[in-house]
Amino acid sequence: MVRRDRIAEPWGTRTPYGPGETWPVRVDSYLADGLSAEDVDRWVPSATILHSNGDGLDIAVKDGRIVGVRGRAEDRVNHGRLGPKDLYGWQANNSPDRLTRPLIRRGGELVETDWDTAMGAVAGRCRELLDEQGPSAVGFYTSGQLFLEEYYTLGLIAHGGIGTNHVDGNTRLCTATAAAALKESFGSDGQPGSYTDVDHCDVIALFGHNMAETQSVLWTRVLDRLAGPNPPQVVCVDPRETPVARAATVHLAPRPGTNVVLMNALLHEVIGNGWVDREYVDAHTVGFAELEARVRDYPPEVAEQVCDVPAAQVREAARVLGTAERLLSTVLQGFYQSHQATAAAVQVNNLNLVRGMLGKPGCGILQMNGQPTAENTREAGADGDLAGFRNWSNDQQVADLARVWNLDPFSIPHYSPPTHAMQMFRHAEEGSLRFLYVTATNPAVSLPELGRIREILAQERLFLVVQDLFLTETAQLADVVLPAATWGEKTGTFTNVDRTVHLSEKAVDPPGEARADLDILIEFAHRLGLQDQDGAPLVTWSDAEGAFEGWKECSRGRPCDYSGLSYAKLRERNGIQWPVTEEAPEGTERLYEGGRFFAAPDHCESYGRDLVTGAPLEESEYRALNPEGRAVLKAAEYVPPHELPGQEFPFQLVTGRTIYQFHTRTKTGRAPQLQAAAPEVWVEMSPSDAADRGWGEGDLLEVCTPRGRVEARLRVCGIRPGVLFLPFHYGYWDDPDARERGRAANELTPTDWDPVSKQPIFKTAAAAVTRLAASDGTPSPAPTTTASRPVAADVPPTRGGDAALAEETTGGTR
Ligand SMILES: Nc1nc2c(c(=O)[nH]1)N[C@H]1C(S)=C(S)[C@@H](COP(=O)(O)OP(=O)(O)OC[C@H]3O[C@@H](n4cnc5c(=O)[nH]c(N)nc54)[C@H](O)[C@@H]3O)O[C@H]1N2
Ligand SMILES: Nc1nc2c(c(=O)[nH]1)N[C@H]1C(S)=C(S)[C@@H](COP(=O)(O)OP(=O)(O)OC[C@H]3O[C@@H](n4cnc5c(=O)[nH]c(N)nc54)[C@H](O)[C@@H]3O)O[C@H]1N2
Ligand SMILES: [Mo]
């Protein structure tokens, strides 16, 4: 056992391994207050909650409180490892400023009240509006951070009980494009790959994905392969010099917003050089001829011109991808949060498809999720899609859902595509949506163009319910605030990127009167008197396991089939990949083995969309295109970003993350080691841009777009010239005065989205920057261990010190 400062060393000690070998075990653990394992009363099984990786861990409980965490050696995902947010982030649960009682607005102020009054007000207003205006007055905006059971219940209430089409998650901001790209290529959502593909691949390509900082344990797996014999080659596509870029064989740093051109150029080379698996393409796909014709217009020289990446580098990357024997591709926000998000993400699917690299060890696609339970939001239908990846435009599938719910099919809205979140906020702005129930998300910091969002949420005519752990920026604008229990305080299941389902058990009681989201939602349904077509209560369960049993029936026969899974099974072996059925009782490692897809017209989740306009295809069009349910190779042409830099706003603004903070920091900002490592917003700029202006490390800058301004200290680092980066973690809950000067990146971002996935564009805006004051010698508050590593030599390195010492035990077995 060794102790490591895991703030200073986020990925911990290397345990090298070779291709096809099993990733060695390394158990990471952190206990508060110098406690040791012997002091712990109980270890309660769960998995990590502050990202999508789904690392198995046990929660340490002493005297009824959470006191630490320990990775589980036997878990298929992490083999014992944990990342910095996992090791320290749980401390937020114990924060003294947790909400412990419901709040209600009286005379303009939020005041404490009891549950009966609060729920009476919520259900009462909802019922009033249903009677007055009907279901179109009512909307639900949820999360990727609740449990499967909660989403399924919410979807049932909203779609089945209330009959509104206005249901979405913050997954719209997050992985709507992953879902859309999988639907376009494979007819249905559902992640093809497995994390064990890292063990087998000889090339791993990361497209707009800073895995080192955002799925840090998965990156540890990659680092251990890189440190072992016959390491894989790494291709990185990112305009910043991330830790991924530093580890890459080839790093392509395109102009933001030009991914489609780059992908088309890579495909141009792969197809042009004959690096195509013709047998696979002929047997299992449609659309190759069109793709081949389209990418003919995109030789590397076009990429050089549009993306500003040297043609020779594009050719080099294409050779690595084209000659790979086992190619693993991953995609995330650098592709998803841009104006041609789905079009670009689909080209990654095309790359693996034309190379025949799918459904076998080392050959996978990970259209990544971001949040711990984003997968569940999508499969349970809380993202607006119908539960069980059912196709809203297929009447048989809607009728099948109505059968499961014992409802008339006409009571489930399916007359048009589900209302996406950006449109819901537009409806609220225009006044047709008048009741908005927000669970586990903080839109007053995370949505684009915050000035506008605050105005919408603050309207008198909008009844806003916010269910959260803390009095967030959003909760402060609510009419009723409901205090929720969170991870560790309630039981439920959640599913990670590679379809691994974990059961997370209740370890401790929530503080005060806080209640599990599931219990609150069930009470809401009962108070509204929601019924099935025989007049029985619509929601038939009263606890998480009951909800899970309900979901199992709903998922039966669908791609995300949980019918062979149970809490009992997960208590025996936590971490099982869906589908789990009678035929596959131990789960399914990879989808699409042997080129079998969920794409048959009667079975698929979507008939696809036009990649440029986003218009849904008709059933007849899809039947003509893909009668046998093969994978679809969908070509795309490049369209320039809508907001291009010009004289007044000469920079391109990119926003994103750092390893130490999670989103709007409601949890990581309350964990001392994490908050200290990245305490305040900063802005990244390239050395040449800084030198041109005579600016340096730590100078105070003002970043402006047509929508707002943000003050931040300058970090000079390895970002592309012409591009600025702002982390989006910093809102106002811990510094209300910062509103005046601007601190949240989303003051600056535009109200605009990808036409297919409707995911907002957080990664391209035109911005201006001026200097307000030179540095007094204090460096920028940005971490030094990450993408924001400074070029200046004299910036003190990011350290956690004694307070961040965590244990590592290697040499164990699974
Ligand atoms: N530490 C930490 N981990 C997290 C989270 C967190 O908040 N903190 N959040 C979780 C969630 S919900 C998500 S969705 C994921 C997100 O995980 P990532 O997508 O890895 O994170 P981001 O920083 O949003 O964006 C990734 C990269 O996109 C690059 N990029 C920007 N514009 C472009 C472009 O035009 N083209 C290309 N190719 N790249 C571009 C940025 O430089 C950035 O390095 O992380 C998850 N994990
Ligand atoms: N500029 C910019 N903006 C972005 C992004 C970006 O890259 N750039 N990324 C986008 C992405 S990918 C994402 S995922 C979003 C994230 O945006 P948000 O979802 O708004 O961010 P969080 O801070 O995670 O908010 C989750 C809230 O849920 C609460 N919570 C946690 N657990 C529970 C629970 O069990 N029950 C209840 N009721 N509440 C709980 C937390 O306290 C917190 O307030 O931000 C998006 N916005
Ligand atoms: Mo996300």
mmCIF file of N, CA, C and O and ligand atoms in Angstrom, residues 50-52 85 145 170 173-175 206-216 236-242 252 254-259 262 331-338 368-372 374 653-664 668 719 723 725 728-729 759 762-764 787, ligand 1:
data_model
loop_
_atom_site.group_PDB
_atom_site.id
_atom_site.type_symbol
_atom_site.label_atom_id
_atom_site.label_comp_id
_atom_site.label_asym_id
_atom_site.label_seq_id
_atom_site.Cartn_x
_atom_site.Cartn_y
_atom_site.Cartn_z
ATOM 1 N N LEU A 50 -19.857 11.102 -10.423
ATOM 2 C CA LEU A 50 -19.530 12.429 -10.974
ATOM 3 C C LEU A 50 -18.961 12.368 -12.391
ATOM 4 O O LEU A 50 -18.151 13.206 -12.787
ATOM 5 N N HIS A 51 -19.361 11.375 -13.172
ATOM 6 C CA HIS A 51 -19.020 11.225 -14.584
ATOM 7 C C HIS A 51 -19.689 9.941 -15.059
ATOM 8 O O HIS A 51 -20.331 9.244 -14.285
ATOM 9 N N SER A 52 -19.470 9.604 -16.322
ATOM 10 C CA SER A 52 -20.203 8.490 -16.931
ATOM 11 C C SER A 52 -19.467 7.159 -16.885
ATOM 12 O O SER A 52 -19.914 6.191 -17.470
ATOM 13 N N LYS A 85 -12.317 13.104 -8.484
ATOM 14 C CA LYS A 85 -13.674 13.496 -8.073
ATOM 15 C C LYS A 85 -14.340 12.389 -7.264
ATOM 16 O O LYS A 85 -15.126 12.650 -6.369
ATOM 17 N N GLN A 145 -28.467 12.477 -13.842
ATOM 18 C CA GLN A 145 -27.846 12.186 -12.545
ATOM 19 C C GLN A 145 -28.790 11.549 -11.539
ATOM 20 O O GLN A 145 -28.435 11.365 -10.380
ATOM 21 N N ASN A 170 -31.299 17.235 -19.189
ATOM 22 C CA ASN A 170 -30.093 17.990 -19.535
ATOM 23 C C ASN A 170 -29.194 17.137 -20.436
ATOM 24 O O ASN A 170 -28.178 17.616 -20.930
ATOM 25 N N LEU A 173 -28.166 18.675 -23.526
ATOM 26 C CA LEU A 173 -26.933 19.468 -23.590
ATOM 27 C C LEU A 173 -25.712 18.564 -23.630
ATOM 28 O O LEU A 173 -24.588 19.038 -23.768
ATOM 29 N N CYS A 174 -25.918 17.287 -23.458
ATOM 30 C CA CYS A 174 -24.835 16.379 -23.063
ATOM 31 C C CYS A 174 -24.630 15.294 -24.114
ATOM 32 O O CYS A 174 -23.647 15.312 -24.839
ATOM 33 N N THR A 175 -25.569 14.378 -24.232
ATOM 34 C CA THR A 175 -25.356 13.239 -25.127
ATOM 35 C C THR A 175 -26.510 13.022 -26.088
ATOM 36 O O THR A 175 -26.679 11.937 -26.634
ATOM 37 N N LEU A 206 -9.527 9.456 -30.359
ATOM 38 C CA LEU A 206 -10.428 10.249 -29.511
ATOM 39 C C LEU A 206 -10.804 11.524 -30.254
ATOM 40 O O LEU A 206 -9.943 12.356 -30.546
ATOM 41 N N PHE A 207 -12.096 11.656 -30.545
ATOM 42 C CA PHE A 207 -12.605 12.766 -31.347
ATOM 43 C C PHE A 207 -13.305 13.784 -30.438
ATOM 44 O O PHE A 207 -14.384 13.522 -29.932
ATOM 45 N N GLY A 208 -12.652 14.928 -30.212
ATOM 46 C CA GLY A 208 -13.254 15.962 -29.356
ATOM 47 C C GLY A 208 -13.525 15.454 -27.965
ATOM 48 O O GLY A 208 -14.532 15.802 -27.349
ATOM 49 N N HIS A 209 -12.621 14.637 -27.443
ATOM 50 C CA HIS A 209 -12.849 13.960 -26.168
ATOM 51 C C HIS A 209 -11.587 14.063 -25.320
ATOM 52 O O HIS A 209 -10.575 13.451 -25.641
ATOM 53 N N ASN A 210 -11.669 14.807 -24.243
ATOM 54 C CA ASN A 210 -10.549 14.952 -23.311
ATOM 55 C C ASN A 210 -10.684 13.887 -22.220
ATOM 56 O O ASN A 210 -10.881 14.195 -21.041
ATOM 57 N N MET A 211 -10.586 12.624 -22.622
ATOM 58 C CA MET A 211 -10.832 11.501 -21.706
ATOM 59 C C MET A 211 -9.968 11.583 -20.444
ATOM 60 O O MET A 211 -10.395 11.185 -19.361
ATOM 61 N N ALA A 212 -8.767 12.097 -20.574
ATOM 62 C CA ALA A 212 -7.867 12.151 -19.412
ATOM 63 C C ALA A 212 -8.513 12.901 -18.251
ATOM 64 O O ALA A 212 -8.337 12.532 -17.091
ATOM 65 N N GLU A 213 -9.267 13.947 -18.576
ATOM 66 C CA GLU A 213 -9.857 14.762 -17.511
ATOM 67 C C GLU A 213 -11.310 14.396 -17.231
ATOM 68 O O GLU A 213 -11.807 14.677 -16.149
ATOM 69 N N THR A 214 -11.992 13.791 -18.204
ATOM 70 C CA THR A 214 -13.434 13.615 -18.026
ATOM 71 C C THR A 214 -13.875 12.172 -17.764
ATOM 72 O O THR A 214 -14.962 11.968 -17.228
ATOM 73 N N GLN A 215 -13.074 11.195 -18.144
ATOM 74 C CA GLN A 215 -13.288 9.804 -17.695
ATOM 75 C C GLN A 215 -11.920 9.318 -17.240
ATOM 76 O O GLN A 215 -11.263 8.511 -17.893
ATOM 77 N N SER A 216 -11.479 9.839 -16.109
ATOM 78 C CA SER A 216 -10.060 9.727 -15.754
ATOM 79 C C SER A 216 -9.636 8.287 -15.495
ATOM 80 O O SER A 216 -8.478 7.934 -15.723
ATOM 81 N N CYS A 236 -5.571 11.944 -31.611
ATOM 82 C CA CYS A 236 -6.364 12.909 -30.836
ATOM 83 C C CYS A 236 -6.799 14.043 -31.757
ATOM 84 O O CYS A 236 -5.986 14.600 -32.483
ATOM 85 N N VAL A 237 -8.101 14.372 -31.719
ATOM 86 C CA VAL A 237 -8.610 15.511 -32.487
ATOM 87 C C VAL A 237 -9.173 16.531 -31.504
ATOM 88 O O VAL A 237 -10.241 16.318 -30.924
ATOM 89 N N ASP A 238 -8.442 17.590 -31.261
ATOM 90 C CA ASP A 238 -8.833 18.575 -30.252
ATOM 91 C C ASP A 238 -8.024 19.854 -30.478
ATOM 92 O O ASP A 238 -6.806 19.785 -30.613
ATOM 93 N N PRO A 239 -8.672 21.016 -30.487
ATOM 94 C CA PRO A 239 -7.917 22.263 -30.699
ATOM 95 C C PRO A 239 -7.028 22.654 -29.518
ATOM 96 O O PRO A 239 -6.272 23.615 -29.616
ATOM 97 N N ARG A 240 -7.137 21.915 -28.422
ATOM 98 C CA ARG A 240 -6.283 22.237 -27.266
ATOM 99 C C ARG A 240 -5.266 21.133 -27.037
ATOM 100 O O ARG A 240 -5.490 19.974 -27.396
ATOM 101 N N GLU A 241 -4.180 21.502 -26.360
ATOM 102 C CA GLU A 241 -3.170 20.509 -26.027
ATOM 103 C C GLU A 241 -3.560 19.847 -24.707
ATOM 104 O O GLU A 241 -3.033 20.138 -23.633
ATOM 105 N N THR A 242 -4.517 18.952 -24.790
ATOM 106 C CA THR A 242 -4.999 18.234 -23.610
ATOM 107 C C THR A 242 -3.986 17.156 -23.222
ATOM 108 O O THR A 242 -3.082 16.843 -24.009
ATOM 109 N N LEU A 252 -4.322 16.151 -34.129
ATOM 110 C CA LEU A 252 -4.878 17.110 -35.082
ATOM 111 C C LEU A 252 -5.628 18.176 -34.281
ATOM 112 O O LEU A 252 -6.500 17.841 -33.486
ATOM 113 N N PRO A 254 -7.893 20.998 -35.062
ATOM 114 C CA PRO A 254 -8.638 21.761 -36.065
ATOM 115 C C PRO A 254 -9.222 23.042 -35.504
ATOM 116 O O PRO A 254 -9.403 23.181 -34.297
ATOM 117 N N ARG A 255 -9.544 23.969 -36.412
ATOM 118 C CA ARG A 255 -10.371 25.123 -36.036
ATOM 119 C C ARG A 255 -11.682 24.602 -35.466
ATOM 120 O O ARG A 255 -12.298 23.711 -36.074
ATOM 121 N N PRO A 256 -12.142 25.149 -34.342
ATOM 122 C CA PRO A 256 -13.439 24.716 -33.820
ATOM 123 C C PRO A 256 -14.535 24.813 -34.880
ATOM 124 O O PRO A 256 -14.532 25.741 -35.702
ATOM 125 N N GLY A 257 -15.433 23.835 -34.861
ATOM 126 C CA GLY A 257 -16.577 23.880 -35.767
ATOM 127 C C GLY A 257 -16.313 23.333 -37.153
ATOM 128 O O GLY A 257 -17.155 23.463 -38.045
ATOM 129 N N THR A 258 -15.154 22.689 -37.371
ATOM 130 C CA THR A 258 -14.855 22.182 -38.717
ATOM 131 C C THR A 258 -14.693 20.658 -38.738
ATOM 132 O O THR A 258 -14.088 20.100 -39.660
ATOM 133 N N ASN A 259 -15.256 19.985 -37.751
ATOM 134 C CA ASN A 259 -15.061 18.532 -37.632
ATOM 135 C C ASN A 259 -15.505 17.754 -38.871
ATOM 136 O O ASN A 259 -14.892 16.750 -39.229
ATOM 137 N N LEU A 262 -12.827 17.656 -41.511
ATOM 138 C CA LEU A 262 -11.716 16.786 -41.110
ATOM 139 C C LEU A 262 -12.098 15.307 -41.247
ATOM 140 O O LEU A 262 -11.326 14.497 -41.785
ATOM 141 N N VAL A 331 -15.982 9.432 -28.984
ATOM 142 C CA VAL A 331 -16.447 10.760 -29.422
ATOM 143 C C VAL A 331 -17.101 11.458 -28.243
ATOM 144 O O VAL A 331 -17.875 10.834 -27.505
ATOM 145 N N LEU A 332 -16.810 12.764 -28.076
ATOM 146 C CA LEU A 332 -17.568 13.482 -27.042
ATOM 147 C C LEU A 332 -17.719 14.966 -27.403
ATOM 148 O O LEU A 332 -17.744 15.303 -28.604
ATOM 149 N N GLN A 333 -17.750 15.827 -26.421
ATOM 150 C CA GLN A 333 -18.328 17.171 -26.621
ATOM 151 C C GLN A 333 -17.659 18.038 -27.691
ATOM 152 O O GLN A 333 -18.284 18.941 -28.226
ATOM 153 N N GLY A 334 -16.397 17.812 -27.992
ATOM 154 C CA GLY A 334 -15.788 18.582 -29.076
ATOM 155 C C GLY A 334 -16.500 18.362 -30.398
ATOM 156 O O GLY A 334 -16.445 19.187 -31.312
ATOM 157 N N PHE A 335 -17.202 17.218 -30.511
ATOM 158 C CA PHE A 335 -18.045 16.954 -31.674
ATOM 159 C C PHE A 335 -19.514 17.273 -31.383
ATOM 160 O O PHE A 335 -20.213 17.821 -32.219
ATOM 161 N N TYR A 336 -19.975 16.906 -30.171
ATOM 162 C CA TYR A 336 -21.418 16.964 -29.892
ATOM 163 C C TYR A 336 -21.956 18.384 -29.703
ATOM 164 O O TYR A 336 -23.131 18.634 -29.950
ATOM 165 N N GLN A 337 -21.119 19.272 -29.166
ATOM 166 C CA GLN A 337 -21.624 20.610 -28.842
ATOM 167 C C GLN A 337 -21.263 21.599 -29.938
ATOM 168 O O GLN A 337 -20.762 22.688 -29.676
ATOM 169 N N SER A 338 -21.497 21.180 -31.188
ATOM 170 C CA SER A 338 -21.205 22.099 -32.278
ATOM 171 C C SER A 338 -22.331 22.055 -33.307
ATOM 172 O O SER A 338 -23.228 21.224 -33.208
ATOM 173 N N MET A 368 -19.711 8.560 -26.535
ATOM 174 C CA MET A 368 -19.683 8.611 -25.073
ATOM 175 C C MET A 368 -20.921 9.252 -24.453
ATOM 176 O O MET A 368 -21.566 10.104 -25.066
ATOM 177 N N ASN A 369 -21.196 8.852 -23.227
ATOM 178 C CA ASN A 369 -22.073 9.613 -22.354
ATOM 179 C C ASN A 369 -21.194 10.494 -21.494
ATOM 180 O O ASN A 369 -19.991 10.275 -21.409
ATOM 181 N N GLY A 370 -21.779 11.455 -20.821
ATOM 182 C CA GLY A 370 -21.013 12.307 -19.930
ATOM 183 C C GLY A 370 -21.396 12.091 -18.491
ATOM 184 O O GLY A 370 -20.563 11.869 -17.615
ATOM 185 N N GLN A 371 -22.715 12.124 -18.235
ATOM 186 C CA GLN A 371 -23.200 12.020 -16.867
ATOM 187 C C GLN A 371 -23.356 10.556 -16.468
ATOM 188 O O GLN A 371 -23.505 9.677 -17.315
ATOM 189 N N PRO A 372 -23.382 10.323 -15.154
ATOM 190 C CA PRO A 372 -23.403 8.948 -14.650
ATOM 191 C C PRO A 372 -24.600 8.147 -15.136
ATOM 192 O O PRO A 372 -24.491 6.939 -15.342
ATOM 193 N N ALA A 374 -26.855 9.229 -17.788
ATOM 194 C CA ALA A 374 -27.406 9.749 -19.044
ATOM 195 C C ALA A 374 -28.002 8.617 -19.876
ATOM 196 O O ALA A 374 -29.037 8.785 -20.536
ATOM 197 N N LEU A 653 -14.520 31.116 -29.303
ATOM 198 C CA LEU A 653 -14.610 30.747 -27.886
ATOM 199 C C LEU A 653 -15.076 29.306 -27.743
ATOM 200 O O LEU A 653 -16.102 28.911 -28.293
ATOM 201 N N VAL A 654 -14.302 28.531 -26.977
ATOM 202 C CA VAL A 654 -14.643 27.150 -26.658
ATOM 203 C C VAL A 654 -14.829 27.068 -25.151
ATOM 204 O O VAL A 654 -14.102 27.726 -24.412
ATOM 205 N N THR A 655 -15.818 26.296 -24.681
ATOM 206 C CA THR A 655 -15.995 26.109 -23.243
ATOM 207 C C THR A 655 -15.955 24.628 -22.915
ATOM 208 O O THR A 655 -16.174 23.794 -23.785
ATOM 209 N N GLY A 656 -15.663 24.293 -21.675
ATOM 210 C CA GLY A 656 -15.594 22.874 -21.302
ATOM 211 C C GLY A 656 -15.177 22.687 -19.861
ATOM 212 O O GLY A 656 -15.553 23.485 -18.999
ATOM 213 N N ARG A 657 -14.368 21.632 -19.631
ATOM 214 C CA ARG A 657 -14.173 21.139 -18.269
ATOM 215 C C ARG A 657 -12.721 21.053 -17.829
ATOM 216 O O ARG A 657 -11.813 21.040 -18.654
ATOM 217 N N THR A 658 -12.557 20.904 -16.520
ATOM 218 C CA THR A 658 -11.270 20.521 -15.959
ATOM 219 C C THR A 658 -11.481 19.303 -15.071
ATOM 220 O O THR A 658 -12.604 19.043 -14.618
ATOM 221 N N ILE A 659 -10.402 18.576 -14.817
ATOM 222 C CA ILE A 659 -10.556 17.294 -14.122
ATOM 223 C C ILE A 659 -11.118 17.446 -12.716
ATOM 224 O O ILE A 659 -11.811 16.555 -12.224
ATOM 225 N N TYR A 660 -10.845 18.552 -12.028
ATOM 226 C CA TYR A 660 -11.168 18.655 -10.601
ATOM 227 C C TYR A 660 -12.591 19.100 -10.312
ATOM 228 O O TYR A 660 -13.060 18.972 -9.187
ATOM 229 N N GLN A 661 -13.270 19.711 -11.309
ATOM 230 C CA GLN A 661 -14.610 20.228 -11.034
ATOM 231 C C GLN A 661 -15.649 19.491 -11.866
ATOM 232 O O GLN A 661 -15.344 18.982 -12.942
ATOM 233 N N PHE A 662 -16.868 19.436 -11.326
ATOM 234 C CA PHE A 662 -17.989 18.818 -12.034
ATOM 235 C C PHE A 662 -19.055 19.890 -12.265
ATOM 236 O O PHE A 662 -19.604 20.463 -11.313
ATOM 237 N N HIS A 663 -19.309 20.158 -13.523
ATOM 238 C CA HIS A 663 -20.421 21.025 -13.929
ATOM 239 C C HIS A 663 -20.494 22.313 -13.124
ATOM 240 O O HIS A 663 -19.525 23.045 -13.058
ATOM 241 N N THR A 664 -21.643 22.553 -12.491
ATOM 242 C CA THR A 664 -21.831 23.833 -11.808
ATOM 243 C C THR A 664 -21.329 23.766 -10.363
ATOM 244 O O THR A 664 -21.690 24.594 -9.541
ATOM 245 N N THR A 668 -18.514 19.311 -6.284
ATOM 246 C CA THR A 668 -17.050 19.445 -6.196
ATOM 247 C C THR A 668 -16.630 20.770 -5.550
ATOM 248 O O THR A 668 -15.585 20.830 -4.907
ATOM 249 N N ILE A 719 -3.146 26.002 -26.309
ATOM 250 C CA ILE A 719 -4.382 26.010 -27.095
ATOM 251 C C ILE A 719 -4.043 26.552 -28.481
ATOM 252 O O ILE A 719 -3.059 27.276 -28.662
ATOM 253 N N VAL A 723 -8.085 30.802 -30.635
ATOM 254 C CA VAL A 723 -9.143 30.166 -29.843
ATOM 255 C C VAL A 723 -8.958 30.521 -28.371
ATOM 256 O O VAL A 723 -7.831 30.568 -27.867
ATOM 257 N N PHE A 725 -10.438 29.446 -24.389
ATOM 258 C CA PHE A 725 -11.182 28.415 -23.653
ATOM 259 C C PHE A 725 -11.566 28.945 -22.290
ATOM 260 O O PHE A 725 -10.750 29.523 -21.574
ATOM 261 N N PHE A 728 -16.701 25.970 -17.740
ATOM 262 C CA PHE A 728 -18.078 26.467 -17.501
ATOM 263 C C PHE A 728 -18.562 26.179 -16.075
ATOM 264 O O PHE A 728 -19.732 26.312 -15.764
ATOM 265 N N HIS A 729 -17.646 25.842 -15.175
ATOM 266 C CA HIS A 729 -18.031 25.382 -13.834
ATOM 267 C C HIS A 729 -18.440 26.499 -12.871
ATOM 268 O O HIS A 729 -18.972 26.220 -11.805
ATOM 269 N N GLN A 759 -28.866 19.496 -29.857
ATOM 270 C CA GLN A 759 -27.921 19.783 -28.770
ATOM 271 C C GLN A 759 -27.351 21.182 -28.949
ATOM 272 O O GLN A 759 -26.896 21.539 -30.043
ATOM 273 N N PHE A 762 -22.042 24.730 -27.499
ATOM 274 C CA PHE A 762 -21.234 25.366 -26.453
ATOM 275 C C PHE A 762 -19.781 25.550 -26.892
ATOM 276 O O PHE A 762 -18.968 26.035 -26.138
ATOM 277 N N LYS A 763 -19.460 25.100 -28.101
ATOM 278 C CA LYS A 763 -18.047 25.058 -28.462
ATOM 279 C C LYS A 763 -17.672 25.969 -29.628
ATOM 280 O O LYS A 763 -16.541 25.900 -30.087
ATOM 281 N N THR A 764 -18.585 26.802 -30.076
ATOM 282 C CA THR A 764 -18.163 27.799 -31.064
ATOM 283 C C THR A 764 -18.989 29.067 -30.917
ATOM 284 O O THR A 764 -20.196 29.050 -31.107
ATOM 285 N N ALA A 787 -5.025 20.104 -19.183
ATOM 286 C CA ALA A 787 -4.945 20.848 -20.444
ATOM 287 C C ALA A 787 -4.485 22.279 -20.212
ATOM 288 O O ALA A 787 -3.902 22.901 -21.097
HETATM 289 N N1 LIG B 1 -13.774 16.382 -14.421
HETATM 290 C C1 LIG B 1 -14.962 16.312 -15.029
HETATM 291 N N2 LIG B 1 -15.318 15.180 -15.675
HETATM 292 C C2 LIG B 1 -16.519 15.131 -16.289
HETATM 293 C C3 LIG B 1 -17.441 16.206 -16.220
HETATM 294 C C4 LIG B 1 -17.046 17.369 -15.516
HETATM 295 O O1 LIG B 1 -17.794 18.362 -15.416
HETATM 296 N N3 LIG B 1 -15.812 17.377 -14.940
HETATM 297 N N4 LIG B 1 -18.648 16.127 -16.857
HETATM 298 C C5 LIG B 1 -19.070 14.865 -17.417
HETATM 299 C C6 LIG B 1 -19.969 15.145 -18.540
HETATM 300 S S1 LIG B 1 -21.614 15.386 -18.198
HETATM 301 C C7 LIG B 1 -19.552 15.177 -19.824
HETATM 302 S S2 LIG B 1 -20.674 15.463 -21.060
HETATM 303 C C8 LIG B 1 -18.187 14.828 -20.187
HETATM 304 C C9 LIG B 1 -17.574 15.767 -21.236
HETATM 305 O O2 LIG B 1 -16.283 15.341 -21.534
HETATM 306 P P1 LIG B 1 -15.436 15.977 -22.727
HETATM 307 O O3 LIG B 1 -16.224 16.077 -23.959
HETATM 308 O O4 LIG B 1 -14.158 15.237 -22.785
HETATM 309 O O5 LIG B 1 -15.137 17.457 -22.128
HETATM 310 P P2 LIG B 1 -15.194 18.952 -22.692
HETATM 311 O O6 LIG B 1 -14.161 19.707 -21.927
HETATM 312 O O7 LIG B 1 -16.577 19.480 -22.644
HETATM 313 O O8 LIG B 1 -14.792 18.901 -24.245
HETATM 314 C C10 LIG B 1 -13.787 18.063 -24.767
HETATM 315 C C11 LIG B 1 -12.851 18.760 -25.699
HETATM 316 O O9 LIG B 1 -13.500 19.274 -26.842
HETATM 317 C C12 LIG B 1 -12.566 20.166 -27.418
HETATM 318 N N5 LIG B 1 -13.178 20.924 -28.525
HETATM 319 C C13 LIG B 1 -13.765 22.126 -28.499
HETATM 320 N N6 LIG B 1 -14.190 22.480 -29.726
HETATM 321 C C14 LIG B 1 -13.855 21.484 -30.560
HETATM 322 C C15 LIG B 1 -14.033 21.267 -31.962
HETATM 323 O O10 LIG B 1 -14.606 22.060 -32.702
HETATM 324 N N7 LIG B 1 -13.531 20.121 -32.469
HETATM 325 C C16 LIG B 1 -12.899 19.203 -31.692
HETATM 326 N N8 LIG B 1 -12.447 18.103 -32.263
HETATM 327 N N9 LIG B 1 -12.734 19.377 -30.374
HETATM 328 C C17 LIG B 1 -13.206 20.510 -29.807
HETATM 329 C C18 LIG B 1 -12.135 20.993 -26.235
HETATM 330 O O11 LIG B 1 -10.889 21.608 -26.473
HETATM 331 C C19 LIG B 1 -12.108 19.953 -25.118
HETATM 332 O O12 LIG B 1 -10.796 19.575 -24.753
HETATM 333 O O13 LIG B 1 -17.361 14.817 -19.049
HETATM 334 C C20 LIG B 1 -17.884 14.074 -17.956
HETATM 335 N N10 LIG B 1 -16.830 14.007 -16.988
#
